[in-house]
């Protein structure tokens, strides 16, 4: 199961799905909070009895700044996430595992383009049969592709299929 190939096929088959990066505003805000936390603590708690509190706030500030930096790096590297241009929202991608005995039921649901029927099929923990699904949060648009685990690799059972509600 290669998410990059799945996304490329999705972009090629749907004109209103494009790759777009998520906003960097929230990671920048976390970095600013991480830098500001030690500075504010040193200005407010300047007495010697607050040394432990100051040390804790400096450590928390460093942790926030580093976490924000990693988050910012994750948002700026790569081609982006699938974005629906008509609905102005990002698609959610998840992998659903099914029992191998449900193969025909899963393939029929994908073939008919019925995402509601696919999501009603009972799942299991063993990933012998997996479906990669990317959909809008309201499930008005979805795309899916089925894979089967055989000979130490996932093999495609069908192409990327655009599904409707």
XYZ file of N, CA, C and O in Angstrom:
660
model
N 0.844 -1.171 0.000
C 0.000 0.000 0.000
C 0.889 1.232 0.000
O 1.525 1.536 0.985
N 0.892 1.889 -1.093
C 1.708 3.070 -1.236
C 0.787 4.292 -1.288
O 0.060 4.486 -2.258
N 0.830 5.093 -0.237
C -0.041 6.253 -0.142
C 0.256 7.278 -1.228
O -0.651 7.922 -1.747
N 1.516 7.410 -1.596
C 1.887 8.391 -2.623
C 1.288 8.007 -3.972
O 0.724 8.850 -4.674
N 1.380 6.724 -4.349
C 0.777 6.275 -5.612
C -0.740 6.428 -5.574
O -1.367 6.787 -6.567
N -1.325 6.132 -4.415
C -2.775 6.287 -4.252
C -3.171 7.743 -4.481
O -4.121 8.025 -5.220
N -2.455 8.669 -3.871
C -2.759 10.091 -4.039
C -2.553 10.537 -5.490
O -3.347 11.309 -6.012
N -1.479 10.085 -6.129
C -1.237 10.467 -7.523
C -2.368 10.001 -8.428
O -2.804 10.743 -9.311
N -2.848 8.767 -8.227
C -3.977 8.266 -9.020
C -5.241 9.072 -8.730
O -6.038 9.339 -9.637
N -5.436 9.467 -7.482
C -6.593 10.269 -7.105
C -6.539 11.638 -7.773
O -7.545 12.113 -8.315
N -5.379 12.283 -7.759
C -5.234 13.598 -8.390
C -5.473 13.507 -9.895
O -6.051 14.409 -10.496
N -5.032 12.403 -10.516
C -5.201 12.232 -11.957
C -6.653 11.974 -12.334
O -7.099 12.380 -13.407
N -7.405 11.310 -11.447
C -8.780 10.946 -11.793
C -9.814 12.000 -11.407
O -10.920 11.982 -11.924
N -9.491 12.903 -10.512
C -10.448 13.916 -10.053
C -9.859 15.306 -10.222
O -8.843 15.630 -9.599
N -10.522 16.120 -11.008
C -10.023 17.473 -11.251
C -10.168 18.364 -10.027
O -9.406 19.321 -9.860
N -11.146 18.067 -9.155
C -11.374 18.933 -7.997
C -10.606 18.492 -6.754
O -10.806 19.038 -5.682
N -9.712 17.514 -6.886
C -8.842 17.101 -5.783
C -7.412 17.490 -6.156
O -6.902 17.064 -7.196
N -6.779 18.288 -5.317
C -5.415 18.740 -5.569
C -4.577 18.542 -4.308
O -5.105 18.400 -3.208
N -3.274 18.560 -4.478
C -2.362 18.497 -3.331
C -2.190 19.915 -2.787
O -1.926 20.853 -3.544
N -2.370 20.038 -1.481
C -2.233 21.350 -0.858
C -1.645 21.182 0.530
O -1.984 20.259 1.255
N -0.777 22.079 0.889
C -0.180 22.048 2.226
C -1.116 22.683 3.231
O -1.817 23.634 2.925
N -1.084 22.151 4.426
C -1.892 22.719 5.499
C -1.228 23.989 6.010
O -0.043 24.217 5.824
N -1.981 24.816 6.704
C -1.511 26.100 7.204
C -0.386 25.922 8.228
O -0.397 24.993 9.034
N 0.542 26.860 8.196
C 1.648 26.821 9.163
C 1.399 27.749 10.347
O 2.267 27.908 11.199
N 0.226 28.335 10.428
C -0.068 29.302 11.498
C -0.017 28.666 12.881
O 0.571 29.231 13.807
N -0.633 27.512 13.047
C -0.663 26.877 14.363
C 0.724 26.422 14.829
O 1.087 26.665 15.982
N 1.549 25.785 13.973
C 2.910 25.462 14.426
C 3.727 26.702 14.796
O 4.493 26.675 15.764
N 3.560 27.794 14.046
C 4.267 29.033 14.386
C 3.798 29.578 15.728
O 4.610 30.081 16.519
N 2.508 29.457 16.000
C 1.969 29.908 17.280
C 2.543 29.089 18.435
O 2.865 29.639 19.497
N 2.725 27.791 18.240
C 3.319 26.935 19.274
C 4.773 27.320 19.511
O 5.243 27.365 20.650
N 5.503 27.630 18.450
C 6.898 28.064 18.599
C 6.970 29.373 19.378
O 7.784 29.527 20.297
N 6.117 30.325 19.030
C 6.097 31.619 19.730
C 5.749 31.416 21.204
O 6.371 32.026 22.094
N 4.787 30.548 21.495
C 4.429 30.262 22.893
C 5.602 29.616 23.624
O 5.859 29.925 24.795
N 6.334 28.730 22.938
C 7.489 28.094 23.555
C 8.599 29.071 23.867
O 9.291 28.943 24.886
N 8.784 30.057 23.025
C 9.810 31.076 23.263
C 9.345 32.057 24.342
O 10.135 32.499 25.187
N 8.063 32.388 24.339
C 7.538 33.383 25.283
C 7.412 32.840 26.702
O 7.553 33.605 27.669
N 7.164 31.556 26.857
C 6.933 30.983 28.189
C 8.109 31.205 29.144
O 7.902 31.694 30.256
N 9.341 30.911 28.784
C 10.445 31.180 29.719
C 10.657 32.675 29.986
O 10.988 33.065 31.109
N 10.465 33.491 28.951
C 10.660 34.928 29.133
C 9.634 35.505 30.109
O 9.977 36.294 30.993
N 8.398 35.109 29.958
C 7.343 35.588 30.856
C 7.577 35.076 32.272
O 7.409 35.799 33.256
N 7.985 33.817 32.409
C 8.208 33.259 33.751
C 9.357 33.971 34.461
O 9.310 34.171 35.672
N 10.387 34.361 33.730
C 11.513 35.067 34.354
C 11.124 36.481 34.772
O 11.657 37.010 35.743
N 10.190 37.090 34.039
C 9.761 38.442 34.401
C 8.795 38.408 35.585
O 8.837 39.287 36.445
N 7.928 37.415 35.662
C 6.925 37.363 36.726
C 7.495 36.757 38.002
O 7.291 37.272 39.096
N 8.197 35.629 37.859
C 8.710 34.899 39.028
C 10.215 35.102 39.129
O 10.998 34.212 38.848
N 10.633 36.306 39.559
C 12.051 36.650 39.603
C 12.684 36.394 40.966
O 13.878 36.537 41.128
N 11.925 35.994 41.947
C 12.448 35.768 43.299
C 13.138 34.409 43.380
O 12.819 33.488 42.637
N 14.117 34.269 44.321
C 14.851 32.999 44.445
C 13.970 31.804 44.818
O 14.290 30.676 44.463
N 12.857 32.024 45.521
C 12.016 30.895 45.898
C 11.280 30.286 44.693
O 10.694 29.226 44.806
N 11.323 30.966 43.547
C 10.655 30.455 42.349
C 11.638 29.852 41.343
O 11.295 29.685 40.171
N 12.846 29.506 41.770
C 13.839 28.948 40.846
C 13.368 27.641 40.210
O 13.566 27.418 39.007
N 12.749 26.785 41.016
C 12.250 25.518 40.465
C 11.148 25.759 39.436
O 11.098 25.100 38.393
N 10.266 26.698 39.717
C 9.194 27.023 38.787
C 9.764 27.599 37.489
O 9.333 27.231 36.390
N 10.763 28.485 37.625
C 11.405 29.050 36.436
C 12.056 27.954 35.593
O 11.937 27.945 34.366
N 12.750 27.028 36.250
C 13.402 25.939 35.522
C 12.376 25.074 34.792
O 12.587 24.678 33.640
N 11.279 24.806 35.449
C 10.220 24.000 34.833
C 9.614 24.710 33.633
O 9.347 24.094 32.596
N 9.403 25.997 33.762
C 8.805 26.751 32.658
C 9.782 26.904 31.491
O 9.363 26.899 30.338
N 11.077 27.012 31.785
C 12.073 27.044 30.710
C 12.076 25.708 29.961
O 12.080 25.673 28.729
N 12.041 24.606 30.716
C 12.003 23.288 30.088
C 10.737 23.113 29.248
O 10.788 22.617 28.121
N 9.584 23.541 29.775
C 8.329 23.448 29.028
C 8.377 24.321 27.776
O 7.894 23.912 26.706
N 8.972 25.494 27.890
C 9.102 26.380 26.729
C 9.972 25.775 25.646
O 9.651 25.849 24.457
N 11.087 25.168 26.055
C 11.974 24.519 25.077
C 11.240 23.363 24.400
O 11.311 23.191 23.173
N 10.507 22.577 25.197
C 9.763 21.449 24.628
C 8.709 21.935 23.632
O 8.544 21.351 22.553
N 7.996 22.998 23.980
C 6.993 23.557 23.055
C 7.642 24.082 21.778
O 7.130 23.850 20.677
N 8.751 24.782 21.911
C 9.422 25.336 20.734
C 9.936 24.227 19.817
O 9.793 24.307 18.589
N 10.505 23.178 20.395
C 10.997 22.056 19.581
C 9.826 21.335 18.916
O 9.876 21.006 17.730
N 8.755 21.080 19.666
C 7.584 20.405 19.091
C 6.985 21.243 17.962
O 6.611 20.708 16.908
N 6.899 22.542 18.161
C 6.396 23.417 17.108
C 7.295 23.422 15.883
O 6.818 23.462 14.748
N 8.606 23.371 16.113
C 9.542 23.319 14.987
C 9.406 22.039 14.181
O 9.430 22.072 12.940
N 9.250 20.913 14.874
C 9.063 19.639 14.166
C 7.743 19.654 13.407
O 7.659 19.209 12.260
N 6.706 20.178 14.030
C 5.403 20.279 13.394
C 5.479 21.181 12.163
O 4.920 20.863 11.108
N 6.183 22.306 12.280
C 6.361 23.218 11.154
C 7.125 22.543 10.026
O 6.772 22.691 8.851
N 8.152 21.798 10.363
C 8.918 21.077 9.350
C 8.036 20.067 8.618
O 8.094 19.950 7.394
N 7.191 19.368 9.367
C 6.277 18.408 8.754
C 5.276 19.066 7.821
O 4.864 18.478 6.817
N 4.879 20.267 8.134
C 3.910 20.975 7.287
C 4.542 21.575 6.033
O 3.847 21.843 5.065
N 5.856 21.827 6.054
C 6.490 22.478 4.910
C 7.190 21.505 3.968
O 7.522 21.874 2.854
N 7.417 20.264 4.397
C 8.096 19.283 3.561
C 7.045 18.412 2.880
O 6.035 18.064 3.471
N 7.289 18.048 1.644
C 6.368 17.177 0.928
C 5.451 17.963 0.013
O 5.469 19.195 -0.041
N 4.618 17.214 -0.714
C 3.752 17.854 -1.702
C 2.424 18.295 -1.126
O 1.685 19.039 -1.754
N 2.063 17.814 0.037
C 0.815 18.229 0.657
C -0.165 17.093 0.806
O 0.143 15.931 0.545
N -1.367 17.434 1.208
C -2.443 16.474 1.460
C -3.553 16.694 0.436
O -3.693 17.790 -0.114
N -4.388 15.678 0.197
C -5.497 15.860 -0.743
C -6.487 16.919 -0.239
O -6.900 16.893 0.923
N -6.838 17.821 -1.118
C -7.716 18.943 -0.779
C -8.828 19.016 -1.815
O -8.583 18.980 -3.017
N -10.072 19.114 -1.366
C -11.231 19.210 -2.248
C -11.489 20.687 -2.528
O -11.860 21.437 -1.626
N -11.292 21.100 -3.774
C -11.382 22.521 -4.107
C -12.807 23.051 -4.065
O -13.006 24.238 -3.782
N -13.797 22.222 -4.340
C -15.188 22.695 -4.314
C -15.703 22.860 -2.885
O -16.419 23.805 -2.578
N -15.348 21.934 -2.007
C -15.817 21.970 -0.614
C -14.866 22.744 0.302
O -15.175 22.975 1.463
N -13.681 23.085 -0.203
C -12.674 23.837 0.555
C -12.298 23.151 1.866
O -12.280 23.783 2.929
N -11.998 21.864 1.776
C -11.599 21.118 2.968
C -10.648 19.991 2.584
O -10.645 19.526 1.451
N -9.837 19.578 3.561
C -8.911 18.479 3.355
C -9.637 17.153 3.495
O -10.587 17.034 4.276
N -9.171 16.152 2.757
C -9.727 14.816 2.857
C -9.045 14.059 3.987
O -7.882 14.320 4.302
N -9.755 13.138 4.596
C -9.239 12.318 5.677
C -8.922 10.945 5.095
O -9.767 10.343 4.425
N -7.720 10.445 5.343
C -7.320 9.152 4.816
C -7.186 8.160 5.959
O -6.615 8.463 6.994
N -7.745 6.965 5.751
C -7.596 5.906 6.742
C -7.540 4.564 6.033
O -7.978 4.430 4.898
N -6.967 3.595 6.724
C -6.874 2.240 6.209
C -7.773 1.350 7.054
O -7.663 1.339 8.274
N -8.637 0.614 6.372
C -9.584 -0.263 7.053
C -9.211 -1.706 6.735
O -8.988 -2.049 5.577
N -9.148 -2.548 7.758
C -8.796 -3.958 7.593
C -10.047 -4.825 7.665
O -10.911 -4.611 8.515
N -10.094 -5.811 6.788
C -11.219 -6.737 6.738
C -10.701 -8.164 6.759
O -9.548 -8.432 6.410
N -11.577 -9.090 7.122
C -11.265 -10.508 7.045
C -11.231 -10.904 5.567
O -11.993 -10.382 4.752
N -10.352 -11.830 5.232
C -10.199 -12.254 3.844
C -11.506 -12.837 3.277
O -11.757 -12.760 2.078
N -12.357 -13.396 4.127
C -13.618 -13.966 3.663
C -14.598 -12.891 3.184
O -15.579 -13.200 2.516
N -14.363 -11.636 3.499
C -15.225 -10.512 3.089
C -14.770 -9.886 1.774
O -15.243 -8.806 1.404
N -13.883 -10.540 1.066
C -13.286 -9.978 -0.145
C -14.338 -9.577 -1.176
O -14.325 -8.459 -1.683
N -15.251 -10.473 -1.506
C -16.248 -10.154 -2.538
C -17.176 -9.034 -2.085
O -17.557 -8.165 -2.878
N -17.538 -9.016 -0.817
C -18.404 -7.970 -0.284
C -17.719 -6.606 -0.370
O -18.339 -5.607 -0.765
N -16.441 -6.571 -0.018
C -15.677 -5.319 -0.070
C -15.503 -4.856 -1.515
O -15.728 -3.683 -1.836
N -15.134 -5.754 -2.406
C -14.935 -5.380 -3.808
C -16.238 -4.951 -4.469
O -16.243 -4.043 -5.312
N -17.356 -5.583 -4.101
C -18.658 -5.167 -4.641
C -19.026 -3.770 -4.166
O -19.564 -2.969 -4.937
N -18.755 -3.466 -2.901
C -19.047 -2.125 -2.369
C -18.193 -1.070 -3.065
O -18.684 0.009 -3.417
N -16.926 -1.384 -3.292
C -16.054 -0.434 -3.994
C -16.487 -0.302 -5.447
O -16.568 0.794 -5.984
N -16.779 -1.431 -6.087
C -17.195 -1.417 -7.498
C -18.481 -0.648 -7.732
O -18.636 0.036 -8.739
N -19.410 -0.739 -6.785
C -20.673 -0.010 -6.936
C -20.544 1.449 -6.511
O -21.452 2.246 -6.735
N -19.440 1.800 -5.879
C -19.206 3.188 -5.469
C -20.007 3.609 -4.258
O -20.298 4.789 -4.077
N -20.342 2.663 -3.401
C -21.168 2.941 -2.230
C -20.310 2.954 -0.968
O -20.013 1.920 -0.387
N -19.911 4.133 -0.524
C -19.048 4.255 0.649
C -19.782 3.851 1.919
O -19.186 3.258 2.821
N -21.077 4.123 1.996
C -21.839 3.743 3.193
C -21.861 2.224 3.351
O -21.706 1.715 4.461
N -22.035 1.503 2.250
C -22.042 0.037 2.311
C -20.670 -0.502 2.681
O -20.553 -1.452 3.456
N -19.609 0.121 2.170
C -18.250 -0.316 2.504
C -17.969 -0.124 3.990
O -17.383 -0.991 4.634
N -18.392 0.994 4.544
C -18.133 1.271 5.952
C -18.973 0.398 6.885
O -18.649 0.284 8.063
N -20.045 -0.227 6.373
C -20.874 -1.122 7.183
C -20.336 -2.551 7.231
O -20.771 -3.334 8.057
N -19.389 -2.885 6.353
C -18.812 -4.235 6.357
C -18.020 -4.404 7.647
O -17.227 -3.537 8.013
N -18.230 -5.524 8.365
C -17.503 -5.742 9.623
C -15.983 -5.781 9.403
O -15.496 -6.394 8.465
N -15.266 -5.094 10.277
C -13.806 -5.021 10.171
C -13.169 -6.046 11.103
O -13.838 -6.659 11.914
N -11.857 -6.196 10.961
C -11.106 -7.062 11.866
C -9.724 -6.462 12.086
O -9.336 -5.500 11.422
N -8.977 -7.029 13.003
C -7.653 -6.508 13.342
C -6.570 -7.017 12.404
O -5.546 -6.370 12.226
N -6.753 -8.187 11.824
C -5.755 -8.776 10.928
C -5.875 -8.108 9.567
O -6.955 -8.013 9.000
N -4.759 -7.647 9.044
C -4.794 -6.865 7.809
C -4.525 -7.736 6.578
O -3.664 -7.433 5.774
N -5.279 -8.812 6.416
C -5.141 -9.653 5.231
C -5.762 -8.982 4.018
O -5.299 -9.136 2.897
N -6.807 -8.221 4.234
C -7.494 -7.467 3.190
C -7.663 -6.045 3.706
O -8.305 -5.824 4.738
N -7.065 -5.086 3.040
C -7.115 -3.686 3.489
C -7.696 -2.814 2.395
O -7.510 -3.076 1.204
N -8.365 -1.776 2.815
C -8.885 -0.776 1.899
C -8.382 0.577 2.368
O -8.583 0.957 3.516
N -7.712 1.284 1.477
C -7.284 2.643 1.777
C -8.395 3.558 1.288
O -8.766 3.520 0.116
N -8.942 4.338 2.204
C -10.065 5.220 1.898
C -9.665 6.639 2.233
O -9.125 6.910 3.301
N -9.939 7.553 1.321
C -9.786 8.973 1.598
C -11.129 9.618 1.312
O -11.735 9.345 0.281
N -11.617 10.407 2.274
C -12.966 10.959 2.129
C -13.080 12.307 2.815
O -12.257 12.668 3.650
N -14.116 13.020 2.426
C -14.461 14.249 3.119
C -15.048 13.893 4.478
O -15.624 12.813 4.633
N -14.931 14.764 5.464
C -15.491 14.462 6.783
C -16.990 14.158 6.761
O -17.476 13.358 7.538
N -17.745 14.774 5.837
C -19.186 14.505 5.754
C -19.514 13.313 4.847
O -20.677 13.007 4.620
N -18.481 12.654 4.317
C -18.595 11.460 3.471
C -19.336 11.716 2.164
O -19.846 10.792 1.546
N -19.413 12.970 1.710
C -20.056 13.264 0.432
C -19.154 12.929 -0.750
O -19.624 12.802 -1.870
N -17.866 12.786 -0.502
C -16.912 12.358 -1.528
C -15.971 11.370 -0.876
O -15.522 11.560 0.252
N -15.671 10.300 -1.601
C -14.711 9.320 -1.097
C -14.053 8.628 -2.279
O -14.621 8.542 -3.374
N -12.843 8.141 -2.048
C -12.137 7.317 -3.021
C -11.514 6.163 -2.253
O -11.089 6.332 -1.104
N -11.478 4.995 -2.873
C -10.983 3.816 -2.174
C -10.196 2.927 -3.128
O -10.409 2.946 -4.340
N -9.309 2.137 -2.538
C -8.558 1.129 -3.271
C -8.317 -0.043 -2.337
O -7.917 0.149 -1.180
N -8.558 -1.251 -2.837
C -8.414 -2.456 -2.019
C -7.062 -3.113 -2.282
O -6.561 -3.118 -3.407
N -6.493 -3.687 -1.219
C -5.222 -4.391 -1.274
C -5.355 -5.709 -0.527
O -6.092 -5.805 0.454
N -4.606 -6.692 -0.984
C -4.582 -7.986 -0.306
C -3.145 -8.318 0.034
O -2.251 -8.146 -0.785
N -2.937 -8.786 1.263
C -1.599 -9.154 1.710
C -1.305 -10.570 1.239
O -1.974 -11.518 1.637
N -0.317 -10.696 0.364
C 0.066 -12.015 -0.154
C 1.559 -12.009 -0.449
O 2.093 -11.055 -1.025
N 2.230 -13.057 -0.046
C 3.664 -13.230 -0.289
C 4.476 -12.027 0.194
O 5.286 -11.467 -0.536
N 4.216 -11.618 1.419
C 4.959 -10.567 2.133
C 4.851 -9.176 1.513
O 5.729 -8.333 1.697
N 3.775 -8.916 0.778
C 3.550 -7.578 0.250
C 2.061 -7.376 -0.007
O 1.302 -8.333 -0.127
N 1.664 -6.126 -0.082
C 0.281 -5.799 -0.408
C 0.153 -5.679 -1.925
O 0.908 -4.958 -2.559
N -0.825 -6.379 -2.460
C -1.079 -6.342 -3.899
C -2.424 -5.673 -4.145
O -3.390 -5.912 -3.438
N -2.466 -4.865 -5.194
C -3.699 -4.159 -5.536
C -4.757 -5.144 -6.016
O -4.476 -6.014 -6.836
N -5.951 -5.002 -5.505
C -7.089 -5.796 -5.993
C -7.918 -5.010 -6.991
O -8.614 -5.594 -7.810
N -7.868 -3.686 -6.908
C -8.585 -2.825 -7.843
C -7.865 -1.484 -7.892
O -6.997 -1.204 -7.084
N -8.218 -0.696 -8.867
C -7.642 0.634 -8.977
C -8.319 1.600 -8.011
O -9.244 1.240 -7.276
N -7.868 2.837 -8.020
C -8.493 3.856 -7.184
C -9.869 4.153 -7.755
O -10.016 4.500 -8.917
N -10.888 3.962 -6.931
C -12.275 4.138 -7.356
C -12.888 5.307 -6.600
O -12.847 5.340 -5.373
N -13.447 6.248 -7.350
C -14.127 7.381 -6.739
C -15.524 6.932 -6.368
O -16.252 6.362 -7.172
N -15.891 7.166 -5.114
C -17.168 6.699 -4.583
C -18.005 7.905 -4.159
O -17.475 8.919 -3.744
N -19.288 7.746 -4.211
C -20.216 8.780 -3.741
C -20.982 8.231 -2.558
O -21.006 7.039 -2.311
N -21.644 9.089 -1.844
C -22.416 8.712 -0.667
C -23.576 7.814 -1.030
O -24.195 7.940 -2.041
